[in-house]
PDB file of C-alpha atoms in Angstrom:
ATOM      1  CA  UNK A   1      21.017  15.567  -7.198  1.00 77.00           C
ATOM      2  CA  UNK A   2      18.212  17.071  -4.869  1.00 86.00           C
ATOM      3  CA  UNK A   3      19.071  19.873  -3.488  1.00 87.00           C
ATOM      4  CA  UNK A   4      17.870  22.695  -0.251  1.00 91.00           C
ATOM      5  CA  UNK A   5      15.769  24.069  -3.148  1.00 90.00           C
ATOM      6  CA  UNK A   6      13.141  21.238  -2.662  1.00 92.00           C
ATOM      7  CA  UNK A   7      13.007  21.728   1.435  1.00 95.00           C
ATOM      8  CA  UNK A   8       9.743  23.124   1.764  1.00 94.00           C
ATOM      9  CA  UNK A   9       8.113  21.827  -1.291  1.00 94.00           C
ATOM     10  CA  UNK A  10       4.769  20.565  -0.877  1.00 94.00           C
ATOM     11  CA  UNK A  11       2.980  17.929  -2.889  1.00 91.00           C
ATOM     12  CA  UNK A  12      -0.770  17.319  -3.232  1.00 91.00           C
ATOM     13  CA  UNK A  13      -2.681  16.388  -0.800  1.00 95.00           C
ATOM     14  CA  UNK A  14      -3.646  12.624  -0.999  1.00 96.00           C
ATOM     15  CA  UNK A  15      -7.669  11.826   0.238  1.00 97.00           C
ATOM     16  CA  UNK A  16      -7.987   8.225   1.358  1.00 97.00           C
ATOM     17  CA  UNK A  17     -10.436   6.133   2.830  1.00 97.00           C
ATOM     18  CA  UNK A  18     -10.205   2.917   5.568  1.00 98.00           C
ATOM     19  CA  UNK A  19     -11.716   0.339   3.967  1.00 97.00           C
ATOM     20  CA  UNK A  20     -12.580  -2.878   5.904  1.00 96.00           C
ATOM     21  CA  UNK A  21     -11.791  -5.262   3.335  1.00 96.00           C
ATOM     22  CA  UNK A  22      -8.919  -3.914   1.820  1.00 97.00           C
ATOM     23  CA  UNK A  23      -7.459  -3.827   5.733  1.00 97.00           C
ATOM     24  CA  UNK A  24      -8.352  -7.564   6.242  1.00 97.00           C
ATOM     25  CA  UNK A  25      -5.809  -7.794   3.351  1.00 98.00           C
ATOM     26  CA  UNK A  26      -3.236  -5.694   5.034  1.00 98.00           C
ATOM     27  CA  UNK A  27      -3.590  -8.169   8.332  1.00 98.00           C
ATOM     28  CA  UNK A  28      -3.716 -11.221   6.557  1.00 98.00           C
ATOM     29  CA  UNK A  29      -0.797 -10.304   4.502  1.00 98.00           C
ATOM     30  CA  UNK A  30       1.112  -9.534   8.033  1.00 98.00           C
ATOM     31  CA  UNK A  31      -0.629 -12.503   9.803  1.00 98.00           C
ATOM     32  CA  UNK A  32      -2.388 -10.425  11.995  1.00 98.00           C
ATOM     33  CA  UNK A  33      -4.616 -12.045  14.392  1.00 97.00           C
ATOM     34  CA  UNK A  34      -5.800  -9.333  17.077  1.00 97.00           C
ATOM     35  CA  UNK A  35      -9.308  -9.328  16.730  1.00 97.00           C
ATOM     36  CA  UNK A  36      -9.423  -5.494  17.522  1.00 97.00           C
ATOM     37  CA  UNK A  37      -8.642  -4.758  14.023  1.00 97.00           C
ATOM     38  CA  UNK A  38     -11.189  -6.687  12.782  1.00 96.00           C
ATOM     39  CA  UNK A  39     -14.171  -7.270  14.998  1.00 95.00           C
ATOM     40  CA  UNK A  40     -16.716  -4.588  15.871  1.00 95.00           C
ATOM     41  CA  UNK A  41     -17.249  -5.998  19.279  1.00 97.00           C
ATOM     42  CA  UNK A  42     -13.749  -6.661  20.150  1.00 96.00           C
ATOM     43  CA  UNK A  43     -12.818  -2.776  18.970  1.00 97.00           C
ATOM     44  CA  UNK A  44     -15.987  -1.635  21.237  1.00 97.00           C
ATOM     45  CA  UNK A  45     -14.517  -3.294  24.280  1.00 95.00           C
ATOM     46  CA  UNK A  46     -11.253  -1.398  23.738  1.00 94.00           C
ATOM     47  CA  UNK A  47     -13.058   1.641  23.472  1.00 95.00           C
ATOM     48  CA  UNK A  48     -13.318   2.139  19.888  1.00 97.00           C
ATOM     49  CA  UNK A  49     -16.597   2.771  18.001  1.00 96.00           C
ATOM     50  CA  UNK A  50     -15.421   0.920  14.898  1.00 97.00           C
ATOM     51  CA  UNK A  51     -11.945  -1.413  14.086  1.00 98.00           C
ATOM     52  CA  UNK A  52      -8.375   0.751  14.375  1.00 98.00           C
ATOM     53  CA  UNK A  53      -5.851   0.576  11.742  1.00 98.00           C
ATOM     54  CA  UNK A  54      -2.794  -1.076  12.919  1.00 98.00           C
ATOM     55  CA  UNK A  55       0.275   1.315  13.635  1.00 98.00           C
ATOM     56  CA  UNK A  56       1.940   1.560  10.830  1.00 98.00           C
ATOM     57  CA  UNK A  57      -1.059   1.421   8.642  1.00 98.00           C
ATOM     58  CA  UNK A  58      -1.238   5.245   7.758  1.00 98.00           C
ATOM     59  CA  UNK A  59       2.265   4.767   5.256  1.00 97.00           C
ATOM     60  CA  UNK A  60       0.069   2.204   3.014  1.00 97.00           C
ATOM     61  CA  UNK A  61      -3.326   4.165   2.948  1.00 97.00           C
ATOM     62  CA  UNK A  62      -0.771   7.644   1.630  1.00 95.00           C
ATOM     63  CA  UNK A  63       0.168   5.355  -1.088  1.00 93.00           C
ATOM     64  CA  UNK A  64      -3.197   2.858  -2.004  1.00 94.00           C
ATOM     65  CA  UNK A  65      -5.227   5.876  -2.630  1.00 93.00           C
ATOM     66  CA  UNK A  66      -2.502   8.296  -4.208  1.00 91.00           C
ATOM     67  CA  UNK A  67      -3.351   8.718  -8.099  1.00 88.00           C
ATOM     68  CA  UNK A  68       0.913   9.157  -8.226  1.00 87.00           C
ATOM     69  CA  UNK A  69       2.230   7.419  -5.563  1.00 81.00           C
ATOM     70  CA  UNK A  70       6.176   8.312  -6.492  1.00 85.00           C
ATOM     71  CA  UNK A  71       4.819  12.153  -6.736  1.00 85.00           C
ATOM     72  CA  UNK A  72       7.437  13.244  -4.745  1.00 85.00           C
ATOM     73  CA  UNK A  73      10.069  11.160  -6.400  1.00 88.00           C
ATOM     74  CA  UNK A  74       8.985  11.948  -9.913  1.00 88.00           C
ATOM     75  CA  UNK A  75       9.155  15.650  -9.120  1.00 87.00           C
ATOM     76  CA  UNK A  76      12.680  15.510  -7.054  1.00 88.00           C
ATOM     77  CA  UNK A  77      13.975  13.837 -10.126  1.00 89.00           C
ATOM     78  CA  UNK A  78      14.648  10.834  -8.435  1.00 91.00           C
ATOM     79  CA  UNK A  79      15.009   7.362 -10.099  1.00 90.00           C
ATOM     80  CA  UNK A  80      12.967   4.563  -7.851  1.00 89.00           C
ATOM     81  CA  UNK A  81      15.699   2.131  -7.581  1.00 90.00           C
ATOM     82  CA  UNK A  82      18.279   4.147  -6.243  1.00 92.00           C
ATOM     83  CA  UNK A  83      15.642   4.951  -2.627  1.00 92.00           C
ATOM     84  CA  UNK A  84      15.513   3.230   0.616  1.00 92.00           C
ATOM     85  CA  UNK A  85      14.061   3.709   3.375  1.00 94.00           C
ATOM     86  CA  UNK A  86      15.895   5.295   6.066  1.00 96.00           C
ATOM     87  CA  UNK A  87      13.448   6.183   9.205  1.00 98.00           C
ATOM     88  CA  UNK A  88       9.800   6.299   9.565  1.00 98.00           C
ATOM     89  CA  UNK A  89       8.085   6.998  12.194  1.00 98.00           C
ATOM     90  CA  UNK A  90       4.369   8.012  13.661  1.00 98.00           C
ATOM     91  CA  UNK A  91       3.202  10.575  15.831  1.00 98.00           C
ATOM     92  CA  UNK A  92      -1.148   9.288  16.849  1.00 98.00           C
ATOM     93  CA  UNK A  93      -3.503  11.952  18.190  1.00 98.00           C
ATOM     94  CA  UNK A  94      -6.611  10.605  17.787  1.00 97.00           C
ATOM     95  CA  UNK A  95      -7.967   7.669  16.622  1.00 97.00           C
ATOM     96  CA  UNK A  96      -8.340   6.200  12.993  1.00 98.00           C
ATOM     97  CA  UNK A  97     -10.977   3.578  12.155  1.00 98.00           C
ATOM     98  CA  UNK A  98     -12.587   2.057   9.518  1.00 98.00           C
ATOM     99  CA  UNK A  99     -14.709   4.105   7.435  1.00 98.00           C
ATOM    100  CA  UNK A 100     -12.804   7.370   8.339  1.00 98.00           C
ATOM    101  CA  UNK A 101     -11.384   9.143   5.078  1.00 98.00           C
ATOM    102  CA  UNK A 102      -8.026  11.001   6.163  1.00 98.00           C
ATOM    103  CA  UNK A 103      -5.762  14.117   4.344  1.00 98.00           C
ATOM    104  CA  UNK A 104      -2.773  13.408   3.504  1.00 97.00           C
ATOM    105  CA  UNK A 105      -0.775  16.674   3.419  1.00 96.00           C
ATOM    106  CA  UNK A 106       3.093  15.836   2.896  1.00 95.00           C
ATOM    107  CA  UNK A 107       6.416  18.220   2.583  1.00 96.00           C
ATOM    108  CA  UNK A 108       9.758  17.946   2.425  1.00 96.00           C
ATOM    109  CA  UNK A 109      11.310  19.373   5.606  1.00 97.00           C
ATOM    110  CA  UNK A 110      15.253  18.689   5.090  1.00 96.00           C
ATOM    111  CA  UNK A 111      17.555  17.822   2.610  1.00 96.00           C
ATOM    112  CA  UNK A 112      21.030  16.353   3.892  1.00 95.00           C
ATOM    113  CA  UNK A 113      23.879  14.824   2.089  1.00 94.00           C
ATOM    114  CA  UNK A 114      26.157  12.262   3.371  1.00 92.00           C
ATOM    115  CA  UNK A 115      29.516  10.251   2.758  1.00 89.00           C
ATOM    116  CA  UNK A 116      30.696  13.076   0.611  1.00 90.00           C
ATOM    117  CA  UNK A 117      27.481  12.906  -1.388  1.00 88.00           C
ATOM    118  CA  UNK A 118      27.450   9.315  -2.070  1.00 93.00           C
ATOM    119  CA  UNK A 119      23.922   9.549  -0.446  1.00 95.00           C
ATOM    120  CA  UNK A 120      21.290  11.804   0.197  1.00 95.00           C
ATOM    121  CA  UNK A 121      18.710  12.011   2.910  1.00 96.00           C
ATOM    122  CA  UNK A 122      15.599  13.789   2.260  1.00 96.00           C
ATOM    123  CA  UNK A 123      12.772  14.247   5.216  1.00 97.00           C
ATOM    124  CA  UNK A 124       9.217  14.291   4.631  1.00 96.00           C
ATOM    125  CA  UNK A 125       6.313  15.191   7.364  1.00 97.00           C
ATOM    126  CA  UNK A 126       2.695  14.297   6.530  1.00 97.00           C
ATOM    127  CA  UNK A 127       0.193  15.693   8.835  1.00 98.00           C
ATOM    128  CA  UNK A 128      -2.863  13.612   8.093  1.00 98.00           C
ATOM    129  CA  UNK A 129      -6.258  15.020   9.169  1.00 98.00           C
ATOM    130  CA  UNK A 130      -9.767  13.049   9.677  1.00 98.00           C
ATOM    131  CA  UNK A 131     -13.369  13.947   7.942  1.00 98.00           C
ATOM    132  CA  UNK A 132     -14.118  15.737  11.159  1.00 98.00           C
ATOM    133  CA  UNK A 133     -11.042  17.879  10.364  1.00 98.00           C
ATOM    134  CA  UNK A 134      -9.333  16.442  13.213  1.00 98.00           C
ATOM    135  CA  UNK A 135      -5.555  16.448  13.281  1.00 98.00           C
ATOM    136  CA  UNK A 136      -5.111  12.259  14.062  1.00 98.00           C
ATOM    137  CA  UNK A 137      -1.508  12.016  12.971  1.00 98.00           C
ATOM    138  CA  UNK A 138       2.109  13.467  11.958  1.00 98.00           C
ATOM    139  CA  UNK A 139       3.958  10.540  10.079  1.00 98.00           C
ATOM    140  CA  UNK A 140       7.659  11.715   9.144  1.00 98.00           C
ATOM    141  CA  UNK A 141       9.992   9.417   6.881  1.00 97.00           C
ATOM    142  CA  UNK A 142      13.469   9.579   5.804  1.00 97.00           C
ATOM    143  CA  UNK A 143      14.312   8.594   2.284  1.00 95.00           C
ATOM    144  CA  UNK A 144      18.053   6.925   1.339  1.00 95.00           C
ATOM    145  CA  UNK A 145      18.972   8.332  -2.073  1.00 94.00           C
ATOM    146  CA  UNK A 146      22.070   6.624  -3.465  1.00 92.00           C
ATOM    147  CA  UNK A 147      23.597   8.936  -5.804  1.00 91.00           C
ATOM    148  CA  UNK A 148      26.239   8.022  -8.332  1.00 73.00           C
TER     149      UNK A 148
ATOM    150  CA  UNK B   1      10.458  -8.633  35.495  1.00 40.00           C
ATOM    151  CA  UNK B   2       7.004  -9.476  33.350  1.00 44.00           C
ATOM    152  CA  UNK B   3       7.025 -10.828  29.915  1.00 46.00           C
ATOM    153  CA  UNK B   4       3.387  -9.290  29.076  1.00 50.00           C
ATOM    154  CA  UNK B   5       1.818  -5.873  29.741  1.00 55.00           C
ATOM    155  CA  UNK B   6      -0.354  -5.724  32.997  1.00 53.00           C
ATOM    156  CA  UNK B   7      -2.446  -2.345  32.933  1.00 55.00           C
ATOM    157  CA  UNK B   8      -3.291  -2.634  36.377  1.00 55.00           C
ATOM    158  CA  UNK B   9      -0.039  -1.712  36.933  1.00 67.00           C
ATOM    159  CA  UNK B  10       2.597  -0.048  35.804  1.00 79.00           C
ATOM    160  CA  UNK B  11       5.644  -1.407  33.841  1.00 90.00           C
ATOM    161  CA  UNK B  12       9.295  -0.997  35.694  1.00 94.00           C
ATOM    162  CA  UNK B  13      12.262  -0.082  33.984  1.00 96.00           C
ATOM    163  CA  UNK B  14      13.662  -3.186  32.330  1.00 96.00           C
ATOM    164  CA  UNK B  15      10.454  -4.940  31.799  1.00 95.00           C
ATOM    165  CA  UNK B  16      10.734  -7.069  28.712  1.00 96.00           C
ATOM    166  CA  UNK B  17       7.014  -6.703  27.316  1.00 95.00           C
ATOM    167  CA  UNK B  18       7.925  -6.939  23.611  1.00 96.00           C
ATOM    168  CA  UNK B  19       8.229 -10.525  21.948  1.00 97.00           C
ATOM    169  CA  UNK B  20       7.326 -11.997  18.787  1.00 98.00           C
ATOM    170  CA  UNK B  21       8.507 -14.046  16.365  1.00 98.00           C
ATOM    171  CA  UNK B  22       7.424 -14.303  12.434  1.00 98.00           C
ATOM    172  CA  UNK B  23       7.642 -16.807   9.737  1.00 98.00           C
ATOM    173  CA  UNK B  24      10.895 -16.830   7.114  1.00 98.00           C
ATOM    174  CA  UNK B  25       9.992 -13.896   4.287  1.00 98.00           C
ATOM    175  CA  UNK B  26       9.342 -15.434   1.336  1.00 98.00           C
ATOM    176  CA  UNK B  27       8.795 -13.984  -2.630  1.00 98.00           C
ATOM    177  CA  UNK B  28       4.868 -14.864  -2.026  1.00 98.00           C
ATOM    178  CA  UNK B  29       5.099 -12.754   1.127  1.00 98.00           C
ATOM    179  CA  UNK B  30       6.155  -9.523  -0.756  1.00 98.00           C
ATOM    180  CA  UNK B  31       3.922 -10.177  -3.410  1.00 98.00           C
ATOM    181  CA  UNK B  32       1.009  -9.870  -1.273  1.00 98.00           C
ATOM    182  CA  UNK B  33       2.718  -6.834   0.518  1.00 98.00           C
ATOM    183  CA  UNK B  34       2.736  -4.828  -2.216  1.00 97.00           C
ATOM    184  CA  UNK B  35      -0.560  -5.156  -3.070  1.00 97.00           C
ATOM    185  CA  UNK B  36      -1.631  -4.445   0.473  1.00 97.00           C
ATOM    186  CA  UNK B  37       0.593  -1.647   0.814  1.00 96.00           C
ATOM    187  CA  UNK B  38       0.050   0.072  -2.130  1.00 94.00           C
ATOM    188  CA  UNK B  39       4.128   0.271  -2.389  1.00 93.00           C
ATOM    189  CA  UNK B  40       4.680  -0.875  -5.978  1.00 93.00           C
ATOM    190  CA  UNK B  41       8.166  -0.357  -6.093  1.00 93.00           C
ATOM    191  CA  UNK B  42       9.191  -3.035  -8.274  1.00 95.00           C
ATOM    192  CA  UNK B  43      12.410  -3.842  -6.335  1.00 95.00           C
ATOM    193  CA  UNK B  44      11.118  -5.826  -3.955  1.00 96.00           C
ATOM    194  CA  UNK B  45       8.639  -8.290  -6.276  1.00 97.00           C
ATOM    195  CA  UNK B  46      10.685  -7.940 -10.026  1.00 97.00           C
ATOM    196  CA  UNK B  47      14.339  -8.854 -10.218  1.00 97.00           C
ATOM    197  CA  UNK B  48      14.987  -7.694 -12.978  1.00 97.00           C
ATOM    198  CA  UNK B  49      14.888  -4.499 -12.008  1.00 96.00           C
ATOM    199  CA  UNK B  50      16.383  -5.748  -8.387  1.00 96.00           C
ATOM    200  CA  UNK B  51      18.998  -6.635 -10.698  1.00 97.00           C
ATOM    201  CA  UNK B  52      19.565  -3.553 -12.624  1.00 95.00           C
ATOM    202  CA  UNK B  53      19.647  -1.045  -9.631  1.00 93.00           C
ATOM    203  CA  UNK B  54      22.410  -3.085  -8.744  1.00 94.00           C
ATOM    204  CA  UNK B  55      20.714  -5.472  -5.656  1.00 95.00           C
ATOM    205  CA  UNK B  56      21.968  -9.355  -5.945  1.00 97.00           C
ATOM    206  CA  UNK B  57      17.577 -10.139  -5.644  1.00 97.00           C
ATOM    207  CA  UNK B  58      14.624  -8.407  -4.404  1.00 98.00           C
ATOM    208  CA  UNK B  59      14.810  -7.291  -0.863  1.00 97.00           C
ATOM    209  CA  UNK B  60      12.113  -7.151   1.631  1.00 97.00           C
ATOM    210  CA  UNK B  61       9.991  -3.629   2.175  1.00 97.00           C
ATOM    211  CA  UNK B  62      11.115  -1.978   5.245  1.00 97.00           C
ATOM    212  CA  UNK B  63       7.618  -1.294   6.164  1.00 98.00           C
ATOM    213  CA  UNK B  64       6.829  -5.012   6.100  1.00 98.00           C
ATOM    214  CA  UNK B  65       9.179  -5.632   9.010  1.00 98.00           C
ATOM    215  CA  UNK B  66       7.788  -2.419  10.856  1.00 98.00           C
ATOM    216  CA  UNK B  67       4.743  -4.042  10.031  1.00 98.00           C
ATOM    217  CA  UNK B  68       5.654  -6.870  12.307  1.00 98.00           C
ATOM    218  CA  UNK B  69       7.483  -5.015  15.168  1.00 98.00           C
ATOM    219  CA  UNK B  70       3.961  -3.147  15.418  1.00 98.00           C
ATOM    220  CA  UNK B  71       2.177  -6.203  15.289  1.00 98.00           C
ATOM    221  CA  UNK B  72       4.945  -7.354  18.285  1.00 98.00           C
ATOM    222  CA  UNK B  73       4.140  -3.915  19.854  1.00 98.00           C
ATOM    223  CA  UNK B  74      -0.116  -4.248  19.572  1.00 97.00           C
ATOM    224  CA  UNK B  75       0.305  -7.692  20.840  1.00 97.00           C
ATOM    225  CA  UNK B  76       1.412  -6.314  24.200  1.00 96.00           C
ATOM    226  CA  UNK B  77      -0.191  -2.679  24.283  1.00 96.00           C
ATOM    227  CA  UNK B  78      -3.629  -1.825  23.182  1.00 95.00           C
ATOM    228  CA  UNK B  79      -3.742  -0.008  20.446  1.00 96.00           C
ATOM    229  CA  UNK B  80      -5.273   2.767  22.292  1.00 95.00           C
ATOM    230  CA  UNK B  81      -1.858   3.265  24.275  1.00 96.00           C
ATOM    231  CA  UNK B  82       0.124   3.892  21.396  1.00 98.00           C
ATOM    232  CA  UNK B  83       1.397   7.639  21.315  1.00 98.00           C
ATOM    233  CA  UNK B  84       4.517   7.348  18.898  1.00 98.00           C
ATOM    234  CA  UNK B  85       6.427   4.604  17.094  1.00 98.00           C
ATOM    235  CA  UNK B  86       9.331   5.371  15.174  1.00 98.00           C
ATOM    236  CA  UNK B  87      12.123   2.745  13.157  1.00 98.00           C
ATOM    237  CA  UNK B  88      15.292   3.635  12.082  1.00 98.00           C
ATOM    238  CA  UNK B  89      15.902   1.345   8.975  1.00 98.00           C
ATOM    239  CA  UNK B  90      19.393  -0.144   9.990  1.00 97.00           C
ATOM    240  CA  UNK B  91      20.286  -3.260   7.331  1.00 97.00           C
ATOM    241  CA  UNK B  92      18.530  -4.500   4.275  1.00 96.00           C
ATOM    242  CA  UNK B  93      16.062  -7.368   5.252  1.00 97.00           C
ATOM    243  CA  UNK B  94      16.675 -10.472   2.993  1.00 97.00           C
ATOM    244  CA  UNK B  95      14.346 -12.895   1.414  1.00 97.00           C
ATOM    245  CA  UNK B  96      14.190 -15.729   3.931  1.00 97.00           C
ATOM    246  CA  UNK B  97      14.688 -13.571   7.152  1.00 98.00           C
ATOM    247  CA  UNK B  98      12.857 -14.835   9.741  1.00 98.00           C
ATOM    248  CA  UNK B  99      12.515 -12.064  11.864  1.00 98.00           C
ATOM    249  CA  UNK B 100      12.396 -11.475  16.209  1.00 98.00           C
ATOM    250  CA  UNK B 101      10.597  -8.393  17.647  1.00 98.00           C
ATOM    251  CA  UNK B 102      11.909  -7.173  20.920  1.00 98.00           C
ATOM    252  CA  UNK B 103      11.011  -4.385  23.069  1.00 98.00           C
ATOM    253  CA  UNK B 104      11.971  -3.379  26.469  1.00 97.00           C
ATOM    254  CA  UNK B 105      10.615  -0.581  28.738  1.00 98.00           C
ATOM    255  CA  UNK B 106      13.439   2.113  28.884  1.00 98.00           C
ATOM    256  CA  UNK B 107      11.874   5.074  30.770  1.00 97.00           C
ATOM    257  CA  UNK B 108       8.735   6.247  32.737  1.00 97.00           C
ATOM    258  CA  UNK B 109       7.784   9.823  31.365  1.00 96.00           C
ATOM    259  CA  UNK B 110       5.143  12.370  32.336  1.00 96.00           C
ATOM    260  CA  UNK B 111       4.136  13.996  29.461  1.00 94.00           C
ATOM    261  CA  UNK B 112       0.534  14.872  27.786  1.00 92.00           C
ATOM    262  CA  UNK B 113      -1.080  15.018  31.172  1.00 95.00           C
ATOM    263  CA  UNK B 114      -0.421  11.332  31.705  1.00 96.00           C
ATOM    264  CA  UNK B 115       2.152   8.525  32.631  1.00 96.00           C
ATOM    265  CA  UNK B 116       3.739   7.411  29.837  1.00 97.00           C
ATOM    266  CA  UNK B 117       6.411   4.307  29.128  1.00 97.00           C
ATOM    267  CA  UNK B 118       9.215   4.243  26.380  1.00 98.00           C
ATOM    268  CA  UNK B 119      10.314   1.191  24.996  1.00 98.00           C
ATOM    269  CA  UNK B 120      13.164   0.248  23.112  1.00 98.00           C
ATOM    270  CA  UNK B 121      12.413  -2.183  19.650  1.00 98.00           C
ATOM    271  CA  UNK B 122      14.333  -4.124  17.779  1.00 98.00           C
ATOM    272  CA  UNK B 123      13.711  -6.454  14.680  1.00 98.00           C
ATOM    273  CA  UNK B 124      16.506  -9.086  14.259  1.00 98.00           C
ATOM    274  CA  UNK B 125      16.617 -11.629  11.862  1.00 98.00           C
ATOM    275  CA  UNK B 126      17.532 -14.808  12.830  1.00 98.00           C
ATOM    276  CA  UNK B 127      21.340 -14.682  12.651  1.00 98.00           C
ATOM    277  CA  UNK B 128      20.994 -11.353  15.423  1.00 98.00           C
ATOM    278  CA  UNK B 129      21.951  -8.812  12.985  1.00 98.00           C
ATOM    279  CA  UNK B 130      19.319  -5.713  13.859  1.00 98.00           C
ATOM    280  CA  UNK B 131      17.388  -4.834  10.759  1.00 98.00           C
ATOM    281  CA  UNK B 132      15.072  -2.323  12.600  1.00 98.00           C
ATOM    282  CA  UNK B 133      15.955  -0.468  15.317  1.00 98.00           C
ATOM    283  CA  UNK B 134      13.304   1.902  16.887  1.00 97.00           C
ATOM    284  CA  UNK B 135      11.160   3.112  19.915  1.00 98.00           C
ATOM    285  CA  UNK B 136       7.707   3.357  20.868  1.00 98.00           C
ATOM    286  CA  UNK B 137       5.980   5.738  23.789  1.00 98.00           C
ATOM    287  CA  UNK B 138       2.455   3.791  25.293  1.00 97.00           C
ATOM    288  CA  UNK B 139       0.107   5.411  27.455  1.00 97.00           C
ATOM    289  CA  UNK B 140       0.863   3.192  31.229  1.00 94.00           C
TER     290      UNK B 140
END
């Protein structure tokens, strides 16, 4: 079982880049019409110099350009059918557009069982940082371990 | 009360400015979100393994219903408004959910050196049970 030992813990950073076509994917997949996330023009009139991801965007490009996506899991000792997803959420500071390559810098920030064990929560924050060094986001998630 | 988000001026309390509805989630569906995702956990595409982690099938990702309430969310604010969105993962989403996005406005905030909004989400699926629960903060 993971324990307060892994609070802290860092994992490596994750480099990752917005690609255009592999975002069309994303918003196809979703059915995602807005042409701001797709047109030049219609991102320009909304004030951006290039397409935005959509919000929750930032959780797939941590994972689509990881070269060990279950990092964390592997090194927590934690089997991949026994997770869920408890909370996620996203924190935007600036924007992120296509052809930006971001930092993913992740780190477990709380360990917390439940039901007498039967589960445990673990809390990650990722502070993710453009190629301009700008800070543009602080993504936290819970993750559901069933134990037992 | 308004049923879509009018920048020229500001939202009340109570304004309903949150609504979408999406097709039933089929197996094709999380197929394609996987690949998009780049979340290649096999429980939601291989039952097999759905099957030997103890699930009855493969379940929708979590993130693929988040997907949707911020797709409900960038329907009615630009994406330029968005400060924070957050879910709390409440129920397991099911193949063949067909999933409602809802969000109201809940408070009027001054924070960041402007006026901000905070709405209330929820994705149901389409017997009402609340898969996502979660809250957003726009830029008004």
């Amino acid at each position: 079982m993971v324990d307060q030992s892994a609070v802290g813990r860092r994992f490596t950073p994750v480099t990752a880049h917005v690609e255009a076509g592999r975002l069309r994917y994303f918003l196809d997949t979703l059915g995602e019409t807005n042409p701001v996330y797709r047109d030049a023009a219609a991102a320009k009139a909304e004030g951006f110099a290039a397409p935005p991801i959509p919000p929750t965007y930032l959780f797939c490009l941590e994972m689509l350009d990881n070269e060990n996506p279950f990092e964390f899991l592997t090194a927590l000792q934690i089997d991949l059918g026994r997770v869920l997803h408890g909370e996620q959420s996203f924190t935007y500071h600036a924007p992120v557009m296509v052809g930006d390559t971001l930092t993913f810098s992740p780190q477990v920030t709380s360990v917390t069982d439940k039901k007498g064990g039967a589960m445990t929560l673990i809390g990650v924050e990722t502070a993710v940082t453009n190629q301009h060094g700008v800070h543009v986001a602080d993504t936290t998630r819970t993750i559901v371990v069933r134990n037992g | 009360m308004t049923d879509t988000m009018d920048m020229t001026t500001s939202p009340a309390v109570g304004d309903r400015i949150v609504h979408k509805r999406f097709p039933a989630i089929n197996r094709h569906r999380l197929a394609l979100y996987c690949g998009a995702s780049g979340d290649h956990n096999p429980i939601h595409v291989d039952i097999d393994f759905a099957k030997a982690s103890g699930f009855p099938d493969v379940f929708t990702h979590g993130m693929l219903v988040m997907g949707y309430l911020g797709q409900a969310l960038s329907d009615a604010v630009p994406p330029g408004r968005i400060r924070s969105f957050s879910t709390r993962f409440a129920a397991i989403t099911q193949l063949g959910a067909e999933i409602t996005c809802e969000g109201q406005v809940t408070e009027l905030i001054e924070a960041g050196g402007e006026r901000r909004a905070r709405l209330a989400l929820t994705a149901r699926d389409q017997t009402g049970e609340i898969k996502l629960a979660g809250e957003a903060i726009i830029a008004v």
